[in-house]
C-alpha cells in the first residue's frame, strides 16, 4: 500500500454525494433530526449557506433522549446541583419533559459549571476541567446532534480531532505517510492554552456564517459564558470554551477551521488533531514559510503560539524529531514520547504497588487490561521499545513476591531464578515484546 493510499480521504468542502455514498458519509448523524431531505439540502447547499429554524429540532423528544443516552454512556460526575447520572435517570421522563418545556418557552438557562483540576500526563501541571450539570450535558449533546453536520460539511480533510469516523490513528497514518514521501521538515505547532483563549466574538462570528437561528446562537453563547464555580469563588468567563463541556470540541474545531482552509490553500501539508498540530514540508525554506504563515493566521485570530514549544525541526536528524499524539517521530521511526511512557509507568506502579493485597493472578489480570490497551495504541513503535518495559514490569511483580516471601534487601539476580519469565507467562501476564513479535510475523505473512 502506498503512502497516498494509506492517507485517510476527506470530502472537499462543497462536494456532493448521492445514493449509497451519501448514506455512508452521513451514517453517523441522528436520523430523527437529519432526514434524507435535510441531508440533501446539506449536500446541495441551502440558500445563502445559512440555516434557520433549528431550535425545534434540538428539543424534540427523540433528540433529547438520544442526547441522554450519549451522556449516560460517558458517565461522569455530578455538576453543581449534585444530581448525578443515576439520580437523573430515576426521573428520566420527568427531567426530559421539563428540559423540553424550558426550551420550548425560552426559559432554559444553563446552570453554572463546577470546575475541578486533573493531572496533565507526564507533567506537574494540572488542567482545569468543567463539569456541567447532567441536564446541561444532555442539552449540549442534543444541540451538537443538530448543528454538527452543518460544520462537518465545511471542515478540512486534514482535521481529525473529535470528528465522526475519524481518530488519532488516522492522523498518525497521514503523518507517517508524509514522512515516507519526504516531508521531513516539520513545523511542530504549540497553541498556548487554546481551549481557554478562544475569543467569544470571533467564534460566534464563525458560527453566524452558517447558522441564523437566534435561539440556537443564544444557546451557544450562553454555554460560552456559563458561570464557573470553583470552591467558594465563581465568575463568568470572557474567553475560551470550557474543557469538559460536550459542545466544546466542536466549537474548538469551528474556530480553527479557517486556519486549516488557508494552510491547505497555500499548499501546506498540515495535520491537526484539536490543538495538536504539525505542518510537514520538503525543505527548510518551505518550513520557514509555513511557520510564518501559521503564526500570522493564529495571531490574527487572537491566539498565541508558544514561543519555545513551537519550532521547525528536521525529523531526519538524530536527537531531534517531534512529538505528535503521544508518539515521538525521529529518523524514520517512532516510539512513545517521554510523557506518554511516564504516564503509562505511573499507572503500572499504582496497579503493582508492593502493598497490594490481591493475589498475583488478580494483579496480573488487572495489569493486562492496561498493557493490552497501551500496546494497541503504541504497537507501531520501534521494536526496541517493548523488551525493557516487559523487564521493568516483571521486576515490579518480583518485588511484590519478594516482600510476601519476607526476603529483605536487593535480589542480586536471585529473583530471576525463583520467578523466571516463564512463571509470569504461566500466570497469563501479557508480554508487549511477544505481542509485537507476533504482529511483525503476521504483517510479513
Short mmCIF file of C-alpha atoms in Angstrom, two decimals:
data_model
loop_
_atom_site.label_atom_id
_atom_site.label_comp_id
_atom_site.label_asym_id
_atom_site.label_seq_id
_atom_site.Cartn_x
_atom_site.Cartn_y
_atom_site.Cartn_z
CA UNK A 1 0.00 0.00 0.00
CA UNK A 2 1.45 3.38 -1.00
CA UNK A 3 1.56 6.36 1.42
CA UNK A 4 -1.10 8.13 -0.60
CA UNK A 5 -3.35 5.07 -0.32
CA UNK A 6 -2.74 4.94 3.42
CA UNK A 7 -3.81 8.54 3.87
CA UNK A 8 -7.43 8.97 5.05
CA UNK A 9 -9.54 10.59 2.39
CA UNK A 10 -11.64 13.64 3.18
CA UNK A 11 -14.55 15.04 1.24
CA UNK A 12 -13.76 18.52 -0.10
CA UNK A 13 -15.96 21.34 1.07
CA UNK A 14 -18.93 21.70 -1.23
CA UNK A 15 -18.59 18.24 -2.80
CA UNK A 16 -21.81 16.40 -3.46
CA UNK A 17 -22.61 12.76 -2.89
CA UNK A 18 -25.59 10.62 -3.80
CA UNK A 19 -27.13 7.22 -3.15
CA UNK A 20 -25.12 4.78 -1.05
CA UNK A 21 -22.07 7.08 -0.91
CA UNK A 22 -24.11 9.84 0.69
CA UNK A 23 -25.74 7.46 3.18
CA UNK A 24 -22.34 6.10 4.21
CA UNK A 25 -20.82 9.56 4.59
CA UNK A 26 -23.62 10.63 6.92
CA UNK A 27 -24.20 7.28 8.61
CA UNK A 28 -23.22 8.80 11.98
CA UNK A 29 -25.88 11.53 12.03
CA UNK A 30 -29.03 11.27 14.12
CA UNK A 31 -31.64 10.37 11.54
CA UNK A 32 -34.57 11.59 13.62
CA UNK A 33 -33.03 15.06 13.12
CA UNK A 34 -31.20 14.77 9.81
CA UNK A 35 -33.72 13.27 7.42
CA UNK A 36 -32.91 12.43 3.79
CA UNK A 37 -34.46 15.74 2.80
CA UNK A 38 -32.26 17.71 5.20
CA UNK A 39 -29.15 15.80 4.13
CA UNK A 40 -29.96 16.56 0.51
CA UNK A 41 -30.24 20.26 1.40
CA UNK A 42 -26.93 20.00 3.25
CA UNK A 43 -25.22 18.45 0.22
CA UNK A 44 -26.67 20.87 -2.32
CA UNK A 45 -26.32 23.90 -0.07
CA UNK A 46 -29.08 25.98 1.50
CA UNK A 47 -29.83 29.49 0.30
CA UNK A 48 -27.05 31.84 1.37
CA UNK A 49 -25.30 28.95 3.11
CA UNK A 50 -27.14 29.81 6.34
CA UNK A 51 -29.52 27.57 8.32
CA UNK A 52 -32.66 28.88 10.03
CA UNK A 53 -35.24 27.28 12.37
CA UNK A 54 -33.09 24.74 14.15
CA UNK A 55 -34.12 25.12 17.80
CA UNK A 56 -37.24 22.98 17.44
CA UNK A 57 -35.03 20.10 16.31
CA UNK A 58 -32.91 20.46 19.46
CA UNK A 59 -35.81 19.95 21.86
CA UNK A 60 -37.60 17.16 20.03
CA UNK A 61 -38.21 14.27 22.45
CA UNK A 62 -36.20 11.88 20.25
CA UNK A 63 -33.22 14.25 20.14
CA UNK A 64 -33.19 14.85 23.89
CA UNK A 65 -33.49 11.14 24.56
CA UNK A 66 -30.57 10.37 22.22
CA UNK A 67 -28.61 13.11 23.98
CA UNK A 68 -29.36 11.46 27.30
CA UNK A 69 -28.11 8.08 26.03
CA UNK A 70 -24.81 9.67 24.95
CA UNK A 71 -24.36 11.38 28.32
CA UNK A 72 -25.22 8.19 30.21
CA UNK A 73 -22.71 6.17 28.17
CA UNK A 74 -19.90 8.56 29.10
CA UNK A 75 -20.91 8.55 32.77
CA UNK A 76 -19.17 11.43 34.53
CA UNK A 77 -19.64 13.22 37.83
CA UNK A 78 -22.44 15.43 39.09
CA UNK A 79 -22.44 19.17 38.48
CA UNK A 80 -23.11 22.00 40.93
CA UNK A 81 -26.66 20.73 41.52
CA UNK A 82 -25.25 17.43 42.89
CA UNK A 83 -27.52 15.45 40.56
CA UNK A 84 -25.58 12.51 39.15
CA UNK A 85 -26.41 10.18 36.25
CA UNK A 86 -28.33 7.77 38.46
CA UNK A 87 -30.48 10.48 40.04
CA UNK A 88 -31.29 11.97 36.63
CA UNK A 89 -32.26 8.55 35.28
CA UNK A 90 -34.57 7.75 38.18
CA UNK A 91 -36.84 10.55 37.00
CA UNK A 92 -35.79 10.45 33.37
CA UNK A 93 -39.13 11.11 31.72
CA UNK A 94 -39.91 13.99 34.06
CA UNK A 95 -36.44 15.53 33.60
CA UNK A 96 -36.53 15.32 29.80
CA UNK A 97 -40.06 16.74 29.64
CA UNK A 98 -39.00 19.65 31.86
CA UNK A 99 -35.97 20.29 29.66
CA UNK A 100 -38.16 20.23 26.55
CA UNK A 101 -40.65 22.67 28.09
CA UNK A 102 -37.90 25.10 29.09
CA UNK A 103 -36.53 25.03 25.54
CA UNK A 104 -39.97 25.49 24.06
CA UNK A 105 -40.94 28.51 26.20
CA UNK A 106 -37.46 30.05 26.12
CA UNK A 107 -36.84 29.79 29.87
CA UNK A 108 -33.91 27.35 29.63
CA UNK A 109 -30.69 28.65 31.19
CA UNK A 110 -27.61 26.51 31.76
CA UNK A 111 -26.59 26.03 35.38
CA UNK A 112 -23.09 27.02 36.50
CA UNK A 113 -20.23 24.66 35.72
CA UNK A 114 -18.27 23.02 38.52
CA UNK A 115 -14.53 23.36 37.94
CA UNK A 116 -12.05 20.70 39.03
CA UNK A 117 -8.41 20.11 38.15
CA UNK A 118 -6.91 16.95 36.69
CA UNK A 119 -3.26 15.99 36.31
CA UNK A 120 -1.60 16.58 32.96
CA UNK A 121 0.05 13.39 31.64
CA UNK A 122 3.76 13.41 32.39
CA UNK A 123 3.67 16.88 33.95
CA UNK A 124 3.35 18.55 37.34
CA UNK A 125 0.83 20.95 35.84
CA UNK A 126 -2.90 20.47 36.25
CA UNK A 127 -5.59 21.05 33.64
CA UNK A 128 -8.87 22.78 34.51
CA UNK A 129 -11.95 20.70 33.71
CA UNK A 130 -15.51 21.99 33.72
CA UNK A 131 -18.31 19.65 34.84
CA UNK A 132 -21.73 20.88 33.68
CA UNK A 133 -24.92 19.63 35.30
CA UNK A 134 -26.27 16.40 33.78
CA UNK A 135 -29.29 18.25 32.32
CA UNK A 136 -26.96 20.69 30.57
CA UNK A 137 -24.82 17.87 29.21
CA UNK A 138 -27.98 16.34 27.74
CA UNK A 139 -28.96 19.69 26.21
CA UNK A 140 -25.49 20.17 24.74
CA UNK A 141 -25.49 16.67 23.27
CA UNK A 142 -28.85 17.39 21.61
CA UNK A 143 -27.57 20.71 20.28
CA UNK A 144 -24.44 19.08 18.89
CA UNK A 145 -26.52 16.46 17.05
CA UNK A 146 -28.38 19.25 15.28
CA UNK A 147 -25.52 21.58 14.31
CA UNK A 148 -22.51 19.24 13.88
CA UNK A 149 -23.36 18.07 10.33
CA UNK A 150 -23.60 21.70 9.18
CA UNK A 151 -19.98 22.30 10.17
CA UNK A 152 -18.72 18.84 9.22
CA UNK A 153 -19.61 19.78 5.66
CA UNK A 154 -17.14 22.68 5.93
CA UNK A 155 -14.25 21.08 7.81
CA UNK A 156 -10.92 20.38 6.12
CA UNK A 157 -9.83 16.83 5.33
CA UNK A 158 -6.63 17.11 7.42
CA UNK A 159 -8.51 17.81 10.69
CA UNK A 160 -9.05 14.64 12.76
CA UNK A 161 -9.78 15.55 16.37
CA UNK A 162 -13.24 14.91 17.84
CA UNK A 163 -14.82 14.27 14.47
CA UNK A 164 -17.13 11.44 13.42
CA UNK A 165 -15.48 8.36 11.91
CA UNK A 166 -12.00 9.83 12.46
CA UNK A 167 -9.43 9.39 15.17
CA UNK A 168 -5.83 9.50 16.33
CA UNK A 169 -4.75 6.56 14.20
CA UNK A 170 -6.00 8.26 11.04
CA UNK A 171 -3.95 11.35 11.86
CA UNK A 172 -0.87 9.26 12.70
CA UNK A 173 -1.25 7.32 9.46
CA UNK A 174 -1.25 10.58 7.50
CA UNK A 175 1.89 11.83 9.30
CA UNK A 176 3.67 8.53 8.70
CA UNK A 177 2.74 8.62 5.02
CA UNK A 178 4.00 12.17 4.56
CA UNK A 179 7.31 11.34 6.23
CA UNK A 180 7.78 8.44 3.81
CA UNK A 181 7.08 10.82 0.92
CA UNK A 182 9.94 13.07 2.02
CA UNK A 183 8.12 15.70 4.10
CA UNK A 184 10.81 15.63 6.78
CA UNK A 185 10.94 19.32 7.76
CA UNK A 186 8.23 19.68 10.37
CA UNK A 187 6.68 22.73 11.96
CA UNK A 188 5.75 21.47 15.43
CA UNK A 189 2.97 23.86 16.48
CA UNK A 190 2.01 24.51 20.10
CA UNK A 191 -1.00 26.76 20.69
CA UNK A 192 -0.72 28.29 24.13
CA UNK A 193 -3.84 27.44 26.18
CA UNK A 194 -6.00 27.09 23.08
CA UNK A 195 -9.30 25.99 24.63
CA UNK A 196 -9.07 28.69 27.30
CA UNK A 197 -8.17 31.52 24.91
CA UNK A 198 -10.70 31.27 22.06
CA UNK A 199 -12.25 34.75 21.63
CA UNK A 200 -16.02 34.53 22.05
CA UNK A 201 -16.81 37.20 19.47
CA UNK A 202 -14.61 35.60 16.84
CA UNK A 203 -16.08 32.15 17.48
CA UNK A 204 -19.66 33.42 17.33
CA UNK A 205 -18.78 35.21 14.10
CA UNK A 206 -17.74 31.89 12.53
CA UNK A 207 -20.93 30.20 13.73
CA UNK A 208 -23.14 33.00 12.37
CA UNK A 209 -21.73 32.37 8.89
CA UNK A 210 -23.76 29.15 8.83
CA UNK A 211 -26.50 29.49 11.48
CA UNK A 212 -29.05 32.29 11.74
CA UNK A 213 -31.42 30.81 14.32
CA UNK A 214 -31.24 33.40 17.09
CA UNK A 215 -32.24 30.98 19.83
CA UNK A 216 -29.54 28.48 18.85
CA UNK A 217 -26.98 31.28 18.74
CA UNK A 218 -28.12 32.47 22.16
CA UNK A 219 -27.85 28.93 23.48
CA UNK A 220 -24.25 28.58 22.29
CA UNK A 221 -23.32 31.98 23.68
CA UNK A 222 -24.93 31.00 26.98
CA UNK A 223 -22.67 27.97 27.18
CA UNK A 224 -19.59 30.06 26.44
CA UNK A 225 -20.45 32.49 29.24
CA UNK A 226 -21.71 29.82 31.60
CA UNK A 227 -20.80 30.77 35.17
CA UNK A 228 -17.95 28.77 36.71
CA UNK A 229 -17.91 27.64 40.34
CA UNK A 230 -14.54 26.77 41.86
CA UNK A 231 -14.74 26.25 45.59
CA UNK A 232 -16.24 29.41 47.07
CA UNK A 233 -15.38 31.54 44.04
CA UNK A 234 -17.48 32.00 40.91
CA UNK A 235 -17.17 34.05 37.73
CA UNK A 236 -18.27 34.24 34.09
CA UNK A 237 -15.51 33.58 31.51
CA UNK A 238 -14.75 36.28 28.96
CA UNK A 239 -12.97 33.95 26.54
CA UNK A 240 -12.42 30.26 25.88
CA UNK A 241 -14.67 27.25 25.70
CA UNK A 242 -14.65 25.07 28.84
CA UNK A 243 -12.85 21.75 28.61
CA UNK A 244 -15.29 19.11 29.75
CA UNK A 245 -18.36 20.59 28.05
CA UNK A 246 -19.98 18.30 25.46
CA UNK A 247 -20.11 21.05 22.85
CA UNK A 248 -16.54 22.37 23.37
CA UNK A 249 -14.59 20.12 20.94
CA UNK A 250 -16.93 21.05 18.08
CA UNK A 251 -16.64 24.76 18.89
CA UNK A 252 -12.85 24.48 19.04
CA UNK A 253 -12.79 22.86 15.58
CA UNK A 254 -15.09 25.55 14.17
CA UNK A 255 -12.75 28.32 15.27
CA UNK A 256 -9.60 26.73 13.80
CA UNK A 257 -11.20 25.63 10.54
CA UNK A 258 -10.33 28.88 8.67
CA UNK A 259 -6.68 28.26 9.58
CA UNK A 260 -7.00 24.72 8.18
CA UNK A 261 -8.52 26.02 4.97
CA UNK A 262 -5.93 28.76 4.39
CA UNK A 263 -2.98 26.48 5.11
CA UNK A 264 -4.33 23.90 2.65
CA UNK A 265 -4.98 26.61 0.04
CA UNK A 266 -1.32 27.67 0.37
CA UNK A 267 -0.25 24.10 -0.40
CA UNK A 268 0.99 23.22 3.10
CA UNK A 269 0.56 19.65 4.36
CA UNK A 270 -0.92 20.23 7.80
CA UNK A 271 -2.30 17.57 10.13
CA UNK A 272 -4.40 18.69 13.08
CA UNK A 273 -5.96 16.83 15.96
CA UNK A 274 -7.77 19.50 18.02
CA UNK A 275 -4.89 21.79 19.09
CA UNK A 276 -2.15 19.24 18.35
CA UNK A 277 -0.75 20.41 15.01
CA UNK A 278 2.14 19.63 12.68
CA UNK A 279 2.88 21.14 9.25
CA UNK A 280 5.12 18.93 7.12
CA UNK A 281 7.38 20.30 4.41
CA UNK A 282 10.01 19.10 1.94
CA UNK A 283 12.63 21.75 2.68
CA UNK A 284 13.78 24.10 5.43
CA UNK A 285 12.80 27.13 3.33
CA UNK A 286 9.29 25.78 2.85
CA UNK A 287 9.11 25.06 6.58
CA UNK A 288 10.03 28.64 7.45
CA UNK A 289 7.29 29.94 5.16
CA UNK A 290 4.78 27.58 6.74
CA UNK A 291 5.81 28.62 10.25
CA UNK A 292 5.44 32.29 9.38
CA UNK A 293 2.04 31.74 7.80
CA UNK A 294 0.58 29.75 10.67
CA UNK A 295 1.92 32.33 13.12
CA UNK A 296 0.22 35.10 11.16
CA UNK A 297 -3.06 33.17 10.87
CA UNK A 298 -3.25 32.24 14.54
CA UNK A 299 -2.30 35.72 15.76
CA UNK A 300 -4.96 37.24 13.53
CA UNK A 301 -7.47 35.09 15.40
CA UNK A 302 -6.29 36.20 18.82
CA UNK A 303 -4.31 33.04 19.54
CA UNK A 304 -0.69 32.67 20.64
CA UNK A 305 1.97 30.20 19.55
CA UNK A 306 4.11 29.02 22.44
CA UNK A 307 7.47 30.73 21.78
CA UNK A 308 9.59 27.81 23.00
CA UNK A 309 7.49 24.77 22.10
CA UNK A 310 6.65 25.89 18.55
CA UNK A 311 9.65 25.05 16.36
CA UNK A 312 10.86 23.92 12.95
CA UNK A 313 12.74 20.61 13.05
CA UNK A 314 14.45 18.24 10.64
CA UNK A 315 12.92 14.87 11.53
CA UNK A 316 15.83 13.01 9.89
CA UNK A 317 18.36 14.38 12.39
CA UNK A 318 19.28 12.07 15.32
CA UNK A 319 18.28 13.50 18.68
CA UNK A 320 15.76 15.94 17.21
CA UNK A 321 12.42 14.73 15.89
CA UNK A 322 8.96 15.84 17.01
CA UNK A 323 6.07 14.65 19.16
CA UNK A 324 2.54 14.10 17.90
CA UNK A 325 -0.41 12.37 19.57
CA UNK A 326 1.68 10.51 22.12
CA UNK A 327 4.40 9.37 19.70
CA UNK A 328 7.90 10.69 19.11
CA UNK A 329 8.95 10.65 15.42
CA UNK A 330 12.65 10.63 14.57
CA UNK A 331 14.89 9.29 11.80
CA UNK A 332 12.17 7.35 10.02
CA UNK A 333 10.83 5.56 13.08
CA UNK A 334 8.69 6.29 16.11
CA UNK A 335 8.22 5.35 19.72
CA UNK A 336 6.18 6.57 22.74
CA UNK A 337 7.02 10.12 23.71
CA UNK A 338 8.57 10.62 27.12
CA UNK A 339 5.36 11.93 28.69
CA UNK A 340 3.34 9.02 27.33
CA UNK A 341 5.77 6.49 28.78
CA UNK A 342 5.87 8.30 32.11
CA UNK A 343 2.07 8.30 32.41
CA UNK A 344 1.95 4.61 31.47
CA UNK A 345 4.52 3.72 34.12
CA UNK A 346 2.64 5.72 36.74
CA UNK A 347 -0.45 3.59 36.05
CA UNK A 348 1.58 0.37 36.24
CA UNK A 349 3.20 1.48 39.51
CA UNK A 350 -0.20 2.07 41.06
CA UNK A 351 -1.54 -1.30 39.95
CA UNK A 352 1.61 -3.14 41.09
CA UNK A 353 2.33 -1.39 44.38
CA UNK A 354 4.01 -3.68 46.91
CA UNK A 355 1.23 -3.20 49.48
CA UNK A 356 -1.27 -4.68 47.02
CA UNK A 357 -3.35 -7.24 48.91
CA UNK A 358 -4.62 -9.17 45.89
CA UNK A 359 -3.29 -12.46 44.60
CA UNK A 360 -0.64 -12.38 41.88
CA UNK A 361 -3.20 -13.76 39.42
CA UNK A 362 -5.58 -10.88 40.23
CA UNK A 363 -2.80 -8.29 39.97
CA UNK A 364 -1.75 -9.64 36.58
CA UNK A 365 -5.36 -9.72 35.40
CA UNK A 366 -5.71 -6.05 36.36
CA UNK A 367 -2.42 -5.14 34.65
CA UNK A 368 -3.30 -6.94 31.43
CA UNK A 369 -6.14 -4.55 30.58
CA UNK A 370 -3.75 -1.60 30.75
CA UNK A 371 -1.00 -3.45 28.87
CA UNK A 372 -3.26 -4.53 26.02
CA UNK A 373 -4.78 -1.08 25.63
CA UNK A 374 -1.36 0.61 25.66
CA UNK A 375 0.05 -1.87 23.16
CA UNK A 376 -2.90 -1.44 20.81
CA UNK A 377 -2.10 2.27 20.53
CA UNK A 378 1.71 2.07 20.55
CA UNK A 379 2.18 -1.22 18.68
CA UNK A 380 3.74 0.55 15.70
CA UNK A 381 6.71 1.72 17.79
CA UNK A 382 10.22 0.52 17.01
CA UNK A 383 10.83 -3.00 18.29
CA UNK A 384 13.37 -1.93 20.97
CA UNK A 385 10.53 -0.20 22.83
CA UNK A 386 8.92 -3.26 24.37
CA UNK A 387 11.61 -5.54 25.84
CA UNK A 388 12.80 -3.06 28.54
CA UNK A 389 9.22 -2.33 29.62
CA UNK A 390 8.42 -6.04 29.96
CA UNK A 391 11.52 -6.47 32.12
CA UNK A 392 10.61 -3.48 34.28
CA UNK A 393 7.09 -4.84 34.88
CA UNK A 394 8.40 -8.25 35.89
CA UNK A 395 10.83 -6.61 38.33
CA UNK A 396 7.93 -4.84 39.98
CA UNK A 397 5.98 -8.07 40.30
CA UNK A 398 9.04 -9.87 41.71
CA UNK A 399 9.32 -7.09 44.28
CA UNK A 400 5.79 -7.93 45.47
CA UNK A 401 6.64 -11.63 45.64
CA UNK A 402 9.89 -10.97 47.49
CA UNK A 403 8.06 -8.88 50.08
CA UNK A 404 5.44 -11.60 50.57
CA UNK A 405 8.23 -14.14 50.97
CA UNK A 406 9.77 -11.83 53.62
CA UNK A 407 13.04 -11.61 51.73
CA UNK A 408 14.89 -8.39 52.51
CA UNK A 409 17.44 -6.41 50.55
CA UNK A 410 18.36 -6.46 46.88
CA UNK A 411 17.72 -9.65 44.93
CA UNK A 412 21.06 -9.58 43.05
CA UNK A 413 19.56 -11.74 40.30
CA UNK A 414 18.21 -14.47 42.59
CA UNK A 415 14.62 -13.31 41.94
CA UNK A 416 15.05 -14.10 38.26
CA UNK A 417 15.74 -17.72 39.14
CA UNK A 418 12.96 -18.07 41.71
CA UNK A 419 10.38 -16.36 39.47
CA UNK A 420 11.63 -16.57 35.87
CA UNK A 421 9.88 -15.16 32.83
CA UNK A 422 8.09 -18.47 32.36
CA UNK A 423 6.49 -18.11 35.81
CA UNK A 424 4.69 -14.90 34.78
CA UNK A 425 3.83 -16.28 31.34
CA UNK A 426 2.11 -19.24 33.01
CA UNK A 427 0.10 -16.79 35.13
CA UNK A 428 -1.06 -15.09 31.92
CA UNK A 429 0.96 -11.85 32.04
CA UNK A 430 0.61 -10.02 28.73
CA UNK A 431 4.01 -9.54 27.09
CA UNK A 432 4.48 -6.41 24.99
CA UNK A 433 7.55 -7.90 23.30
CA UNK A 434 5.78 -11.14 22.35
CA UNK A 435 2.72 -9.25 21.10
CA UNK A 436 4.95 -7.07 18.93
CA UNK A 437 6.82 -10.09 17.56
CA UNK A 438 3.50 -11.73 16.66
CA UNK A 439 2.37 -8.53 14.97
CA UNK A 440 5.52 -8.43 12.81
CA UNK A 441 5.16 -12.08 11.85
CA UNK A 442 1.51 -11.51 10.92
CA UNK A 443 2.36 -8.50 8.76
CA UNK A 444 5.13 -10.43 6.98
CA UNK A 445 2.75 -13.32 6.39
#
